[in-house]
Coordinates of C-alpha atoms in Angstrom, one line a residue:
Chain A
M13 CA 113.6 54.1 117.6
A14 CA 113.0 56.9 120.1
I15 CA 114.5 59.4 117.7
R16 CA 112.5 58.1 114.8
D17 CA 109.3 58.3 116.8
G18 CA 110.1 61.9 117.8
V19 CA 110.8 62.8 114.2
R20 CA 107.7 61.1 113.0
S21 CA 105.4 62.8 115.5
S22 CA 106.9 66.2 114.8
F23 CA 106.4 65.4 111.1
V24 CA 102.7 64.8 111.6
I25 CA 102.4 68.0 113.7
Y26 CA 104.2 70.2 111.1
V27 CA 102.4 68.7 108.1
A28 CA 99.1 69.6 109.9
L29 CA 100.4 73.1 110.6
F30 CA 101.5 73.4 107.0
L31 CA 98.1 72.5 105.6
L32 CA 96.2 74.7 108.1
G33 CA 98.6 77.6 107.8
C34 CA 98.5 77.7 104.0
Q35 CA 94.8 78.1 104.0
D36 CA 95.1 80.8 106.5
S37 CA 97.7 82.7 104.5
V38 CA 95.5 82.6 101.4
K39 CA 92.3 84.0 102.8
G40 CA 92.6 84.8 106.5
H41 CA 90.1 82.2 107.7
F42 CA 89.4 78.6 107.2
L43 CA 87.0 77.6 104.5
S44 CA 83.8 77.3 106.5
T45 CA 81.9 75.2 104.0
S46 CA 83.0 72.4 101.7
K47 CA 83.0 73.1 97.9
P48 CA 79.5 72.2 96.5
D49 CA 78.8 69.7 93.7
R50 CA 79.7 71.5 90.5
H51 CA 76.3 70.4 88.9
D52 CA 74.5 72.6 91.5
A53 CA 75.0 76.0 89.9
A54 CA 73.2 78.0 92.6
A55 CA 75.2 76.3 95.4
S56 CA 78.5 76.9 93.5
A57 CA 77.7 80.6 93.0
R58 CA 76.6 81.2 96.6
W59 CA 79.7 79.3 97.9
L60 CA 82.1 81.4 95.8
V61 CA 80.4 84.6 97.0
S62 CA 80.2 83.6 100.7
Q63 CA 83.8 82.3 100.9
N64 CA 85.5 85.2 99.3
S65 CA 86.3 88.5 101.0
W66 CA 87.4 90.6 98.0
G67 CA 86.8 91.0 94.3
V68 CA 86.9 93.5 91.5
L69 CA 84.0 96.0 91.2
N70 CA 83.5 97.5 87.8
T71 CA 81.9 100.8 86.9
L72 CA 81.8 103.2 84.0
S73 CA 84.5 105.7 84.4
S74 CA 83.2 109.3 84.4
D75 CA 86.9 110.6 84.3
L76 CA 87.9 108.4 81.4
G77 CA 85.0 108.8 78.9
G78 CA 82.9 105.8 80.0
T79 CA 85.7 103.2 79.9
P80 CA 85.0 100.2 82.1
F81 CA 86.9 100.7 85.3
G82 CA 87.7 97.8 87.6
N83 CA 88.7 98.4 91.2
V84 CA 89.9 96.0 93.9
V85 CA 87.4 96.1 96.8
S86 CA 86.5 94.2 99.9
F87 CA 82.9 93.0 100.2
S88 CA 80.6 90.8 102.2
D89 CA 77.3 89.1 101.6
G90 CA 76.9 88.3 105.3
P91 CA 78.7 86.5 108.1
Y92 CA 80.4 83.2 106.9
D93 CA 77.7 80.5 106.4
K94 CA 74.9 83.1 106.8
G95 CA 75.3 85.0 103.5
T96 CA 72.4 86.4 101.5
G97 CA 74.2 86.3 98.2
I98 CA 73.9 90.1 97.9
P99 CA 77.3 91.7 97.9
Y100 CA 77.7 94.8 100.1
F101 CA 80.5 97.3 99.9
Y102 CA 81.9 100.2 102.0
L103 CA 83.0 102.9 99.6
T104 CA 84.1 106.5 99.7
T105 CA 83.8 109.1 97.0
L106 CA 87.5 109.8 97.5
D107 CA 87.8 106.6 95.3
P108 CA 86.6 106.7 91.6
T109 CA 84.3 103.7 91.9
A110 CA 81.7 105.3 94.3
R111 CA 81.8 108.6 92.2
N112 CA 81.2 106.6 89.0
A113 CA 78.3 104.6 90.5
L114 CA 76.6 107.8 91.7
K115 CA 76.6 109.0 88.1
D116 CA 75.7 105.7 86.4
Q117 CA 74.7 102.7 88.5
R118 CA 75.5 100.1 85.8
S119 CA 78.1 97.8 87.4
S120 CA 79.5 94.3 87.7
F121 CA 81.3 92.4 90.5
T122 CA 83.8 89.7 89.7
I123 CA 85.2 87.0 91.9
S124 CA 87.6 84.1 91.3
E125 CA 87.9 80.8 93.1
Y126 CA 91.7 80.9 92.6
P127 CA 92.7 82.8 95.8
L128 CA 90.7 80.4 97.9
G129 CA 93.4 77.8 97.2
T130 CA 90.9 75.2 96.0
C131 CA 91.8 75.1 92.4
G132 CA 94.8 72.8 92.9
K133 CA 97.3 73.1 90.2
R134 CA 94.9 74.4 87.6
D135 CA 95.6 77.6 85.8
P136 CA 93.4 80.6 87.1
M137 CA 91.7 80.6 83.7
N138 CA 91.0 76.9 83.6
P139 CA 87.1 76.6 83.5
A140 CA 87.3 74.1 86.4
C141 CA 88.7 77.0 88.6
A142 CA 85.4 78.8 89.1
K143 CA 84.7 82.4 88.4
I144 CA 81.6 84.5 88.7
T145 CA 80.5 87.9 87.5
L146 CA 77.3 89.5 89.0
T147 CA 76.0 92.3 86.8
G148 CA 73.5 94.9 88.0
K149 CA 73.1 98.3 89.6
L150 CA 75.4 99.6 92.3
K151 CA 73.3 101.5 94.8
E152 CA 74.1 103.6 97.8
L153 CA 72.1 102.6 100.8
E154 CA 70.2 105.2 102.8
E155 CA 72.0 106.1 106.0
N156 CA 70.5 104.4 109.1
S157 CA 68.2 102.3 107.0
K158 CA 67.5 98.6 107.6
E159 CA 69.5 97.7 104.5
A160 CA 72.5 99.8 105.7
E161 CA 72.4 98.0 109.0
L162 CA 72.4 94.7 107.2
A163 CA 75.4 95.8 105.1
R164 CA 77.2 97.1 108.2
N165 CA 76.8 93.8 110.0
A166 CA 77.9 91.8 106.9
L167 CA 80.9 93.9 106.3
F168 CA 82.2 94.6 109.8
T169 CA 82.0 90.8 110.6
K170 CA 84.2 89.8 107.7
H171 CA 86.3 93.0 107.7
P172 CA 86.8 94.2 111.3
E173 CA 89.5 96.6 110.1
M174 CA 86.7 98.7 108.5
K175 CA 85.4 99.8 111.9
G176 CA 88.5 101.9 112.3
W177 CA 88.6 103.5 108.8
P178 CA 88.7 107.3 108.9
K179 CA 85.3 108.9 109.6
K180 CA 86.4 112.0 107.6
H181 CA 86.6 109.9 104.5
N182 CA 82.8 109.5 104.6
F183 CA 82.6 105.8 103.7
Q184 CA 79.0 104.8 102.8
F185 CA 77.3 101.4 102.4
F186 CA 76.5 100.2 98.9
E187 CA 74.7 97.1 97.5
L188 CA 74.8 95.4 94.1
E189 CA 71.3 94.9 92.9
I190 CA 71.9 91.8 90.8
E191 CA 70.3 91.5 87.3
D192 CA 72.4 88.9 85.6
I193 CA 74.8 86.1 86.6
F194 CA 77.8 84.8 84.6
L195 CA 79.1 81.6 86.3
I196 CA 81.8 79.3 85.0
N197 CA 82.6 76.3 87.3
W198 CA 83.5 73.6 84.7
F199 CA 84.0 73.0 81.0
G200 CA 81.2 73.7 78.6
G201 CA 80.5 77.4 78.9
P202 CA 78.6 79.5 81.5
K203 CA 76.1 77.7 83.7
A204 CA 72.3 78.5 83.3
L205 CA 71.5 80.3 86.6
T206 CA 68.7 82.9 87.2
V207 CA 69.0 85.6 89.8
E208 CA 65.9 84.1 91.5
Q209 CA 67.6 80.6 91.7
Y210 CA 70.7 82.3 93.1
L211 CA 69.0 84.4 95.7
H212 CA 66.6 81.7 96.9
H213 CA 69.1 79.0 97.1
R214 CA 68.9 77.1 100.4
K215 CA 72.2 75.6 101.6
D216 CA 70.6 72.7 103.4
K217 CA 69.3 71.4 100.1
S218 CA 72.7 71.2 98.4
N219 CA 75.0 68.3 98.0
S220 CA 78.5 69.2 98.8
I221 CA 81.8 67.4 98.3
Q222 CA 84.7 67.4 100.7
W223 CA 87.3 69.9 99.8
M224 CA 90.6 68.5 98.8
P225 CA 93.7 70.6 98.3
Y226 CA 94.8 68.7 95.1
Chain B
M22 CA 119.3 65.0 123.8
A23 CA 119.4 62.9 120.7
I24 CA 115.6 62.9 120.5
R25 CA 115.5 66.7 121.1
D26 CA 118.1 67.2 118.3
G27 CA 116.0 65.1 115.9
V28 CA 112.9 67.0 116.7
R29 CA 114.7 70.3 116.5
S30 CA 116.2 69.6 113.1
S31 CA 112.9 68.3 111.7
F32 CA 111.2 71.4 113.1
V33 CA 113.6 73.6 111.1
I34 CA 113.0 71.5 107.9
Y35 CA 109.2 71.6 108.3
V36 CA 109.0 75.3 109.1
A37 CA 111.1 75.9 106.0
L38 CA 108.7 73.7 104.0
F39 CA 105.8 75.5 105.6
L40 CA 107.0 78.9 104.5
L41 CA 108.0 77.8 101.0
G42 CA 104.8 75.7 100.5
C43 CA 102.5 78.6 101.5
Q44 CA 103.9 80.9 98.9
D45 CA 103.6 78.1 96.3
S46 CA 99.9 77.5 97.2
V47 CA 99.1 81.2 96.8
K48 CA 100.6 81.8 93.4
G49 CA 102.2 78.7 92.0
H50 CA 105.8 80.1 92.0
F51 CA 108.1 81.8 94.4
L52 CA 108.2 85.6 94.4
S53 CA 111.1 86.2 92.1
T54 CA 111.7 89.9 93.1
S55 CA 111.5 91.6 96.4
K56 CA 108.8 94.2 96.9
P57 CA 110.0 97.6 95.7
D58 CA 110.1 100.7 97.9
R59 CA 106.6 102.1 98.0
H60 CA 107.8 105.6 97.1
D61 CA 108.9 104.3 93.6
A62 CA 105.5 104.3 91.9
A63 CA 106.8 102.9 88.6
A64 CA 108.7 100.0 90.3
S65 CA 105.7 99.2 92.5
A66 CA 103.4 99.1 89.5
R67 CA 105.8 96.9 87.4
W68 CA 106.3 94.6 90.3
L69 CA 102.6 94.1 90.8
V70 CA 102.1 93.3 87.1
S71 CA 105.2 91.0 86.8
Q72 CA 104.5 89.0 89.9
N73 CA 100.8 88.3 89.3
S74 CA 99.5 85.7 86.9
W75 CA 95.8 86.6 86.8
G76 CA 93.5 89.6 87.2
V77 CA 90.1 90.9 86.1
L78 CA 89.7 92.2 82.5
N79 CA 86.9 94.7 82.0
T80 CA 85.0 95.4 78.8
L81 CA 81.7 96.9 77.8
S82 CA 79.1 94.2 77.5
S83 CA 77.5 94.1 74.1
D84 CA 75.0 91.5 75.5
L85 CA 74.0 93.6 78.5
G86 CA 73.6 97.1 77.1
G87 CA 77.0 98.5 77.7
T88 CA 77.3 97.5 81.3
P89 CA 81.0 97.1 82.5
F90 CA 81.7 93.4 82.5
G91 CA 84.7 92.1 84.5
N92 CA 86.1 88.6 83.8
V93 CA 88.7 86.6 85.5
V94 CA 91.6 86.0 83.1
S95 CA 95.2 84.8 83.1
F96 CA 97.8 87.1 81.7
S97 CA 101.5 87.7 81.4
D98 CA 103.7 90.7 80.7
G99 CA 106.7 88.4 80.0
P100 CA 108.7 85.8 81.8
Y101 CA 109.2 86.5 85.5
D102 CA 111.8 89.3 85.9
K103 CA 111.8 90.0 82.2
G104 CA 108.4 91.6 81.9
T105 CA 107.6 94.5 79.6
G106 CA 104.7 95.9 81.7
I107 CA 102.3 95.3 78.8
P108 CA 99.7 92.7 79.7
Y109 CA 99.0 90.0 77.1
F110 CA 96.0 87.7 77.1
Y111 CA 94.9 84.5 75.3
L112 CA 91.2 84.8 74.7
T113 CA 88.4 83.1 72.7
T114 CA 85.3 84.6 71.3
L115 CA 83.4 81.7 73.0
D116 CA 83.8 84.0 76.1
P117 CA 82.1 87.4 76.2
T118 CA 85.3 89.4 76.9
A119 CA 86.9 88.9 73.5
R120 CA 83.5 89.4 71.7
N121 CA 83.0 92.7 73.6
A122 CA 86.6 93.9 72.8
L123 CA 86.1 93.2 69.1
K124 CA 83.1 95.6 69.1
D125 CA 84.5 98.3 71.5
Q126 CA 88.2 98.2 72.5
R127 CA 87.7 100.3 75.7
S128 CA 88.9 98.2 78.5
S129 CA 90.7 98.0 81.9
F130 CA 92.7 95.4 83.7
T131 CA 92.8 95.2 87.5
I132 CA 95.3 93.4 89.7
S133 CA 95.6 93.1 93.5
E134 CA 98.6 92.5 95.7
Y135 CA 96.4 90.5 98.1
P136 CA 96.8 87.0 96.5
L137 CA 100.6 87.4 96.4
G138 CA 100.5 86.9 100.2
T139 CA 102.6 90.1 100.8
C140 CA 99.8 92.2 102.5
G141 CA 100.3 90.6 105.8
K142 CA 97.2 90.9 108.0
R143 CA 95.9 93.9 106.2
D144 CA 92.4 93.9 104.7
P145 CA 92.4 93.5 100.9
M146 CA 91.1 97.1 100.6
N147 CA 93.7 98.6 102.9
P148 CA 95.6 101.2 100.8
A149 CA 98.9 99.6 101.9
C150 CA 97.8 96.4 100.1
A151 CA 98.6 97.6 96.6
K152 CA 96.2 97.5 93.6
I153 CA 96.5 98.7 90.1
T154 CA 94.1 99.3 87.2
L155 CA 95.5 99.8 83.7
T156 CA 93.0 101.4 81.4
G157 CA 93.2 101.5 77.6
K158 CA 92.4 99.6 74.4
L159 CA 92.2 95.8 74.3
K160 CA 93.5 94.8 70.8
E161 CA 93.7 91.5 69.1
L162 CA 97.2 90.8 67.7
E163 CA 97.7 89.9 64.1
E164 CA 98.3 86.2 63.7
N165 CA 102.0 85.2 63.3
S166 CA 103.1 88.9 63.9
K167 CA 106.1 89.8 66.0
E168 CA 103.7 91.0 68.7
A169 CA 101.8 87.8 68.7
E170 CA 105.0 85.9 69.1
L171 CA 106.0 88.1 72.1
A172 CA 102.6 87.4 73.6
R173 CA 102.9 83.7 73.0
N174 CA 106.3 83.5 74.7
A175 CA 105.1 85.7 77.6
L176 CA 101.9 83.7 78.2
F177 CA 103.1 80.2 77.6
T178 CA 106.1 80.7 80.0
K179 CA 103.9 81.7 82.9
H180 CA 100.8 79.5 81.9
P181 CA 102.2 76.3 80.4
E182 CA 98.6 74.8 80.6
M183 CA 97.6 77.2 77.7
K184 CA 99.7 75.2 75.2
G185 CA 97.1 72.4 75.5
W186 CA 94.0 74.5 75.3
P187 CA 91.6 73.2 72.6
K188 CA 92.6 74.4 69.1
K189 CA 88.9 74.4 68.0
H190 CA 88.2 77.1 70.5
N191 CA 90.3 79.5 68.4
F192 CA 92.1 81.3 71.2
Q193 CA 93.9 84.5 70.0
F194 CA 96.5 86.7 71.5
F195 CA 95.4 90.2 72.8
E196 CA 97.3 93.1 74.2
L197 CA 96.1 96.0 76.4
E198 CA 97.4 99.2 75.0
I199 CA 97.7 101.2 78.2
E200 CA 96.5 104.8 78.2
D201 CA 96.0 105.5 82.0
I202 CA 97.3 104.0 85.2
F203 CA 95.5 104.0 88.6
L204 CA 97.9 102.8 91.3
I205 CA 97.3 102.7 95.1
N206 CA 100.2 101.3 97.1
W207 CA 99.9 103.4 100.3
F208 CA 97.7 105.9 102.1
G209 CA 97.0 109.3 100.5
G210 CA 95.2 108.4 97.2
P211 CA 96.4 107.2 93.8
K212 CA 100.1 107.7 92.9
A213 CA 101.1 110.0 90.1
L214 CA 102.4 107.7 87.4
T215 CA 102.4 108.3 83.6
V216 CA 102.3 105.5 81.1
E217 CA 105.7 106.5 79.9
Q218 CA 107.3 106.3 83.4
Y219 CA 105.6 102.9 83.8
L220 CA 106.7 101.4 80.4
H221 CA 110.3 102.9 80.5
H222 CA 111.0 101.8 84.1
R223 CA 114.3 100.1 84.5
K224 CA 114.4 97.6 87.3
D225 CA 118.2 98.0 87.9
K226 CA 117.5 101.6 88.9
S227 CA 115.0 100.8 91.6
N228 CA 115.5 100.5 95.3
S229 CA 113.8 97.4 96.7
I230 CA 113.1 96.2 100.2
Q231 CA 113.3 92.7 101.4
W232 CA 109.9 91.0 101.4
M233 CA 108.6 90.0 104.9
P234 CA 105.5 87.9 105.4
Y235 CA 104.2 90.2 108.2

């Protein structure tokens, strides 16, 4: 019985480690907020943006004749649970995305729920595995402005590695000024969601459901 | 000693489960090939494309005045370890991406190494965490053609859920005809890699290094 007890208690410990460790391996931190009720489009959109740390930023390629050019970037809309909904970026003109945006600000930013690990066994393209595309203008923030300070705090909190990125690469802060939102978080097509509803969403008014891995 | 042995053996089992399970939660299958030597650009690019199951497909939005519109999609370049390097998609015109492509084929497809779980503790935007953008033309494949059959096999092998997607949504097979490759898999800017080098890469000629979680 002593052996069985030992095995059983170690089982509990390692299953707990397994569940915790998997989340950590997926996104580098524990989900800080449970997944919102899918009927609340604003809450779902804000949750997706606040819980993710990277996405694909799309601009019009000046090198490739105006072809849409997606690029993997890190972003932040604020510290976890204190997000504003506005995605901030730290970009260098050594990379095409910043160069493109300085010539034509039209842009979109795309995020998937899939890498959060909360889609269970669903395919990444299953409508119940949420995805969002924020469309608008990608704007460089004026150095030492209040907005640049907000962006710095938002980004360096979620991406501490950025603090050490080479000064000579001349990274600058950018913001996506959102004009349109494309959100799918269930079957039945995109959810109706205005930019105002998204930006003015207050988390304390949302219903949320407990996150379950499957 | 018997208790200690029991605990020790269960520790080994659960740590093994932990490591296996984490990979499974990230991408739904085990990495089938070890990560290639970073100096081999073609091998790195083909590895990224063959090991991933989803990415962001960018088109020019006909609804939003030509803004680049990124959309989360599932894709496949063939069964694991038998990929062709060509990304195939299963799209419906109920979604804007297919509608956009039918009006203007200019497109790009972006994939990150980050969700594979092989970037260790690096930030998703760290150049050593690889990313690729394939730029070209997004083309609908003729129904019942040889290419459509290739696409079907490639997609339905990696995404079995697709077989059950609603017939009335009229999903069709699409292919990205690649014209340009933007690959970053280390410091020092994008790697020089032609479409020909990428498509004609032979895996048996590559050096690969053993994948390590950190």
